[in-house]
Amino acid sequence: MTTGTSTTAADEIPLVLQDLKKHLQSSHGDDDNLFDKSATAMPVAAIKALLGVVERSQATTMMEMQNELKQASDCMMNAATTSTDGRSHSIAVRSGCELFLKYVTRTFLEELPDFEQCRQAVLTRGERFAGISLAARDRIADLASDFIQEGQTVLTHGWSRVVASILLQAASTKHFDIVILEGRPDAAGARAAQFYSQRAKIPTTVVLDSAMGYIMDTVDIVLVGAEGVVENGGIVNKMGTNALATCAQANGKPFYVAAESYKFARLYPLLQRDIPNVGNIPMQFCDTTTNTTKEKETSFAPVDLSSDKVKVENPPCDYTPPKFITLLFTDLGVLTPSAVSDELIRLYQ
Amino acid sequence: MTTEGDQQKAAAAAESKKEKKKPEGLVIPPKKPKLSKAERRALQEQQRAAKAAAKQQPEPPKGAADPQNEPGKQNATKNDAGSAGKDDAARDAVQDKSDQKTVSLFSHLPPYRDPKSVVETGPHLWPKGVSLPSTTFPLHPAVIELGYQYAKGEIRGGNARCRAMLAAFHQVIGDFEPPTNNGGLTDMRHQIDQWILKPSFQYWTASCRPHSVTMGNAFTFLKTAVASLERDMTRDDMVEMIQETIDAYIRERIDLAKQAIAQQPALQLSTTSTTTTNNNNPQVFLTYGKSEAIAAIFRNMAASDQHSSSSFRVIIVDSRPLLEGKDLLLELRASGIECSYVLLNALTYVMRDVTKVYLGASALMSDGGVLGRVGTACVALSAHMHHIPVLVCCESYKISNRVQLESITGNELGDPSQVAMTTNASSSDDDDNNNNNGALKDWLETDNLRLLNLLYDLTPSEFVSGIVTELGIIPPTSVAVLLREMNPQN
């Protein structure tokens, strides 16, 4: 590698992160945009950022280009694992990056006449790929809304744009109820409940996370999104999903997962601790039944744990093994968990 | 196949299917007059009927050129005049006796062959010095030697057996000179196939030890490779080409595959012991018996381990009669890995501490079932009950396109006398020091006593969390997909 390209690669690192942030800005800027249908998903943002790398790259050979891309994706993955906004982005970034790298390799293998043409092919097709996010969600909504029938009760957990689009589409033709778990610690469930009840006018009930066993026998189906879908067909999703899935199976309720295919990651967790998690996010524990200040409802004195030798463990995600999952709704179709790995083998072979 | 539902046709179809799958079972000896397929089939049916009618009847002596030592199977009408007929009859008598000693549930499996009988029959099989008429070609000494090693158990394990087979073919094909008197077989590809590949494989399989799935896969590959050569190549080019193909197969499908398995990112210690809680506790891995891939994984872990050797330890579970785990134990100790060695009966005791179970495999069925050394299923079941993940590590060339539901249909019988050796290690007060003593000493003479030494068992896919191949970790349900993706022409 020449010295010229290596300095570019070094400059590349902050640039990639800036790009990533820029592409994500629309979705994480404010709450209104969180529910915006066109918001960019994490893997797609990562792919867009990598496209930027290809655009700026001065590489003259395929190896150089691949090295730069590899560096850039490592850098994004590092940034994602150290971010502490309560969601595990590392799997999403990882799946996006791996998909793009595989895709670049494939394009290079097509024996286009010269390197420049390869680069152009990568760029044009990559741009098309970026538009996939929205289309995938619509397709999933089309496929999955039929699984919700008139008069049913749907239990969901956390906030997922795919789940939202399924529920909205289903609500346009039939009546059903939503039960949503509160979603500690970021109250994602509570905020989703606002959205479903106010914007979509679906009757919505919010229960505590710990009430999932209590509420389970009144619901008909369980539907969740996923941060990532792993190779054996299991999913990584907001903390509590594994408990929910176990509970659903014990009660004989179908457990459905909605996820776009770009969330498929080449990970094979066997145990909970195998999933890449960010460290502990500090959290507070309040007794919300007794109002100590008696003035404003919002001020509850947290239980002080700082002096005690109590360890607080608060990872954002857990892993749900495939045996608890009934079906996955993806833009590749409605898949059984075992079909996920078939698709992944085909994708990466 | 059986559109009309004609029973006979169905039987014939089943017959031909069997013939395709297990050519070793239905070998036609080279000296026999050539029969058409239909005639052969008729003959077999007749033989089967004869066998059913008179099972205990002594058989007429067989020809010396008969490569098979399978009594009562299809020898009833074979009476090519032979000089060694007497010996054969005596041998058959012995074989008959051990036949009666097989457990009836497993009587469909070929009986265990004493390596001694292989030595006795080996050199007679394809008499040398015959002026190479039509279809006879003497077996290469390397083939016979390897056959003996197979029978004796000197070469054991799927990888070793396959590698040895390919090495033997490498040598034999290198030594092959197309004879001038070629008996009408002018195409060298056919000569290699008919005179080297087929008879050698049949000799090993029928006379020495049933072939493993690895050998079967490699043999099929080699046959296809030979058949797809250009017809008008010179002898040297052809030999070189075949030898290169063999070397590449050994290198890519066995050796490099093993390395790739060991280097799977998901198996590395840094990723397996990440995050929060249990970082201080060392990982405890459990394995059973011996497997090249697993040894490679642990050695690789030890080599890449920054925190001296304390971040993981290995429990090796072993069982009689082979005690193959000892070899693994020595190998891992040589790499400085902390090991424990227990026998299978202590499994549940050690299972509590285990974080992951790594198992080797002889073959992988296309439904995700794992054919492994007998005892593997027991370990996997126990781990499953304890909710400990079970990873099966095996190279992708071990995938079989068959499906097997239990351990009975496809298995292999080992030497029953190994089971009879019940000498207790601690019984120093025993008066006779003979190794083959104890309660089962006279088992051959005892009525109604049968010993069973099964070599393999089948682990159902429910007990397997993942299969580690050189292409990555896949769930057992995806084995069929891998098989399909690897052979796109089918």
PDB file of N, CA and C in Angstrom, chain B residues 138-180:
ATOM      1  N   PRO B 138      -3.990 -57.759 -10.104  1.00  0.00           N
ATOM      2  CA  PRO B 138      -3.639 -58.049  -8.715  1.00  0.00           C
ATOM      3  C   PRO B 138      -3.733 -56.799  -7.848  1.00  0.00           C
ATOM      4  N   LEU B 139      -4.119 -57.021  -6.617  1.00  0.00           N
ATOM      5  CA  LEU B 139      -4.156 -55.895  -5.679  1.00  0.00           C
ATOM      6  C   LEU B 139      -2.734 -55.467  -5.347  1.00  0.00           C
ATOM      7  N   HIS B 140      -2.560 -54.192  -5.250  1.00  0.00           N
ATOM      8  CA  HIS B 140      -1.258 -53.638  -4.882  1.00  0.00           C
ATOM      9  C   HIS B 140      -0.956 -53.995  -3.427  1.00  0.00           C
ATOM     10  N   PRO B 141       0.305 -54.305  -3.117  1.00  0.00           N
ATOM     11  CA  PRO B 141       0.636 -54.640  -1.719  1.00  0.00           C
ATOM     12  C   PRO B 141       0.234 -53.542  -0.735  1.00  0.00           C
ATOM     13  N   ALA B 142       0.328 -52.287  -1.172  1.00  0.00           N
ATOM     14  CA  ALA B 142      -0.039 -51.188  -0.276  1.00  0.00           C
ATOM     15  C   ALA B 142      -1.501 -51.282   0.122  1.00  0.00           C
ATOM     16  N   VAL B 143      -2.321 -51.770  -0.803  1.00  0.00           N
ATOM     17  CA  VAL B 143      -3.749 -51.899  -0.518  1.00  0.00           C
ATOM     18  C   VAL B 143      -3.969 -52.969   0.539  1.00  0.00           C
ATOM     19  N   ILE B 144      -3.246 -54.085   0.367  1.00  0.00           N
ATOM     20  CA  ILE B 144      -3.407 -55.179   1.322  1.00  0.00           C
ATOM     21  C   ILE B 144      -2.879 -54.780   2.691  1.00  0.00           C
ATOM     22  N   GLU B 145      -1.770 -54.080   2.685  1.00  0.00           N
ATOM     23  CA  GLU B 145      -1.188 -53.638   3.955  1.00  0.00           C
ATOM     24  C   GLU B 145      -2.165 -52.720   4.691  1.00  0.00           C
ATOM     25  N   LEU B 146      -2.708 -51.766   3.930  1.00  0.00           N
ATOM     26  CA  LEU B 146      -3.631 -50.825   4.542  1.00  0.00           C
ATOM     27  C   LEU B 146      -4.867 -51.545   5.057  1.00  0.00           C
ATOM     28  N   GLY B 147      -5.322 -52.562   4.282  1.00  0.00           N
ATOM     29  CA  GLY B 147      -6.481 -53.334   4.705  1.00  0.00           C
ATOM     30  C   GLY B 147      -6.240 -53.980   6.052  1.00  0.00           C
ATOM     31  N   TYR B 148      -5.047 -54.494   6.215  1.00  0.00           N
ATOM     32  CA  TYR B 148      -4.711 -55.123   7.489  1.00  0.00           C
ATOM     33  C   TYR B 148      -4.708 -54.091   8.611  1.00  0.00           C
ATOM     34  N   GLN B 149      -4.165 -52.922   8.310  1.00  0.00           N
ATOM     35  CA  GLN B 149      -4.143 -51.875   9.343  1.00  0.00           C
ATOM     36  C   GLN B 149      -5.556 -51.436   9.718  1.00  0.00           C
ATOM     37  N   TYR B 150      -6.417 -51.369   8.709  1.00  0.00           N
ATOM     38  CA  TYR B 150      -7.821 -51.054   8.998  1.00  0.00           C
ATOM     39  C   TYR B 150      -8.414 -52.099   9.922  1.00  0.00           C
ATOM     40  N   ALA B 151      -8.216 -53.367   9.545  1.00  0.00           N
ATOM     41  CA  ALA B 151      -8.844 -54.453  10.293  1.00  0.00           C
ATOM     42  C   ALA B 151      -8.320 -54.499  11.717  1.00  0.00           C
ATOM     43  N   LYS B 152      -7.049 -54.242  11.856  1.00  0.00           N
ATOM     44  CA  LYS B 152      -6.439 -54.360  13.169  1.00  0.00           C
ATOM     45  C   LYS B 152      -6.732 -53.149  14.054  1.00  0.00           C
ATOM     46  N   GLY B 153      -7.191 -52.068  13.445  1.00  0.00           N
ATOM     47  CA  GLY B 153      -7.473 -50.871  14.224  1.00  0.00           C
ATOM     48  C   GLY B 153      -6.258 -49.992  14.399  1.00  0.00           C
ATOM     49  N   GLU B 154      -5.221 -50.253  13.623  1.00  0.00           N
ATOM     50  CA  GLU B 154      -4.038 -49.387  13.738  1.00  0.00           C
ATOM     51  C   GLU B 154      -4.339 -48.005  13.190  1.00  0.00           C
ATOM     52  N   ILE B 155      -5.166 -47.993  12.147  1.00  0.00           N
ATOM     53  CA  ILE B 155      -5.610 -46.702  11.626  1.00  0.00           C
ATOM     54  C   ILE B 155      -7.071 -46.566  11.982  1.00  0.00           C
ATOM     55  N   ARG B 156      -7.373 -45.580  12.779  1.00  0.00           N
ATOM     56  CA  ARG B 156      -8.707 -45.434  13.322  1.00  0.00           C
ATOM     57  C   ARG B 156      -9.109 -43.973  13.241  1.00  0.00           C
ATOM     58  N   GLY B 157     -10.381 -43.736  13.159  1.00  0.00           N
ATOM     59  CA  GLY B 157     -10.870 -42.366  13.109  1.00  0.00           C
ATOM     60  C   GLY B 157     -11.139 -41.955  11.671  1.00  0.00           C
ATOM     61  N   GLY B 158     -12.240 -41.236  11.480  1.00  0.00           N
ATOM     62  CA  GLY B 158     -12.689 -40.884  10.134  1.00  0.00           C
ATOM     63  C   GLY B 158     -11.625 -40.205   9.300  1.00  0.00           C
ATOM     64  N   ASN B 159     -10.960 -39.195   9.875  1.00  0.00           N
ATOM     65  CA  ASN B 159      -9.955 -38.462   9.097  1.00  0.00           C
ATOM     66  C   ASN B 159      -8.772 -39.348   8.746  1.00  0.00           C
ATOM     67  N   ALA B 160      -8.274 -40.089   9.734  1.00  0.00           N
ATOM     68  CA  ALA B 160      -7.079 -40.902   9.500  1.00  0.00           C
ATOM     69  C   ALA B 160      -7.346 -41.964   8.453  1.00  0.00           C
ATOM     70  N   ARG B 161      -8.517 -42.596   8.549  1.00  0.00           N
ATOM     71  CA  ARG B 161      -8.822 -43.659   7.599  1.00  0.00           C
ATOM     72  C   ARG B 161      -8.951 -43.111   6.184  1.00  0.00           C
ATOM     73  N   CYS B 162      -9.591 -41.958   6.080  1.00  0.00           N
ATOM     74  CA  CYS B 162      -9.780 -41.377   4.751  1.00  0.00           C
ATOM     75  C   CYS B 162      -8.445 -40.943   4.162  1.00  0.00           C
ATOM     76  N   ARG B 163      -7.623 -40.335   5.021  1.00  0.00           N
ATOM     77  CA  ARG B 163      -6.318 -39.873   4.554  1.00  0.00           C
ATOM     78  C   ARG B 163      -5.476 -41.059   4.089  1.00  0.00           C
ATOM     79  N   ALA B 164      -5.507 -42.144   4.883  1.00  0.00           N
ATOM     80  CA  ALA B 164      -4.721 -43.323   4.521  1.00  0.00           C
ATOM     81  C   ALA B 164      -5.212 -43.914   3.211  1.00  0.00           C
ATOM     82  N   MET B 165      -6.528 -43.920   3.022  1.00  0.00           N
ATOM     83  CA  MET B 165      -7.066 -44.472   1.794  1.00  0.00           C
ATOM     84  C   MET B 165      -6.595 -43.658   0.598  1.00  0.00           C
ATOM     85  N   LEU B 166      -6.685 -42.342   0.738  1.00  0.00           N
ATOM     86  CA  LEU B 166      -6.293 -41.500  -0.389  1.00  0.00           C
ATOM     87  C   LEU B 166      -4.793 -41.627  -0.653  1.00  0.00           C
ATOM     88  N   ALA B 167      -4.009 -41.731   0.426  1.00  0.00           N
ATOM     89  CA  ALA B 167      -2.565 -41.885   0.236  1.00  0.00           C
ATOM     90  C   ALA B 167      -2.259 -43.186  -0.490  1.00  0.00           C
ATOM     91  N   ALA B 168      -3.006 -44.245  -0.131  1.00  0.00           N
ATOM     92  CA  ALA B 168      -2.787 -45.528  -0.807  1.00  0.00           C
ATOM     93  C   ALA B 168      -3.131 -45.410  -2.290  1.00  0.00           C
ATOM     94  N   PHE B 169      -4.244 -44.763  -2.583  1.00  0.00           N
ATOM     95  CA  PHE B 169      -4.611 -44.588  -3.993  1.00  0.00           C
ATOM     96  C   PHE B 169      -3.554 -43.765  -4.729  1.00  0.00           C
ATOM     97  N   HIS B 170      -3.035 -42.766  -4.040  1.00  0.00           N
ATOM     98  CA  HIS B 170      -1.996 -41.929  -4.621  1.00  0.00           C
ATOM     99  C   HIS B 170      -0.825 -42.792  -5.064  1.00  0.00           C
ATOM    100  N   GLN B 171      -0.415 -43.679  -4.159  1.00  0.00           N
ATOM    101  CA  GLN B 171       0.731 -44.540  -4.448  1.00  0.00           C
ATOM    102  C   GLN B 171       0.398 -45.543  -5.546  1.00  0.00           C
ATOM    103  N   VAL B 172      -0.750 -46.186  -5.423  1.00  0.00           N
ATOM    104  CA  VAL B 172      -1.088 -47.259  -6.357  1.00  0.00           C
ATOM    105  C   VAL B 172      -1.243 -46.703  -7.768  1.00  0.00           C
ATOM    106  N   ILE B 173      -1.891 -45.547  -7.858  1.00  0.00           N
ATOM    107  CA  ILE B 173      -2.072 -44.969  -9.195  1.00  0.00           C
ATOM    108  C   ILE B 173      -0.729 -44.528  -9.762  1.00  0.00           C
ATOM    109  N   GLY B 174       0.158 -44.067  -8.866  1.00  0.00           N
ATOM    110  CA  GLY B 174       1.501 -43.720  -9.325  1.00  0.00           C
ATOM    111  C   GLY B 174       2.249 -44.913  -9.886  1.00  0.00           C
ATOM    112  N   ASP B 175       1.995 -46.094  -9.308  1.00  0.00           N
ATOM    113  CA  ASP B 175       2.680 -47.302  -9.768  1.00  0.00           C
ATOM    114  C   ASP B 175       2.003 -47.964 -10.964  1.00  0.00           C
ATOM    115  N   PHE B 176       0.869 -47.441 -11.346  1.00  0.00           N
ATOM    116  CA  PHE B 176       0.067 -48.140 -12.367  1.00  0.00           C
ATOM    117  C   PHE B 176       0.656 -47.958 -13.759  1.00  0.00           C
ATOM    118  N   GLU B 177       0.835 -49.097 -14.433  1.00  0.00           N
ATOM    119  CA  GLU B 177       1.242 -49.076 -15.837  1.00  0.00           C
ATOM    120  C   GLU B 177       0.162 -49.789 -16.631  1.00  0.00           C
ATOM    121  N   PRO B 178      -0.389 -49.155 -17.627  1.00  0.00           N
ATOM    122  CA  PRO B 178      -1.417 -49.843 -18.397  1.00  0.00           C
ATOM    123  C   PRO B 178      -0.823 -51.068 -19.080  1.00  0.00           C
ATOM    124  N   PRO B 179      -1.363 -52.243 -18.827  1.00  0.00           N
ATOM    125  CA  PRO B 179      -0.804 -53.455 -19.422  1.00  0.00           C
ATOM    126  C   PRO B 179      -1.093 -53.510 -20.919  1.00  0.00           C
ATOM    127  N   THR B 180      -0.220 -54.247 -21.640  1.00  0.00           N
ATOM    128  CA  THR B 180      -0.430 -54.385 -23.081  1.00  0.00           C
ATOM    129  C   THR B 180      -1.633 -55.272 -23.340  1.00  0.00           C
TER     130      THR B 180
END
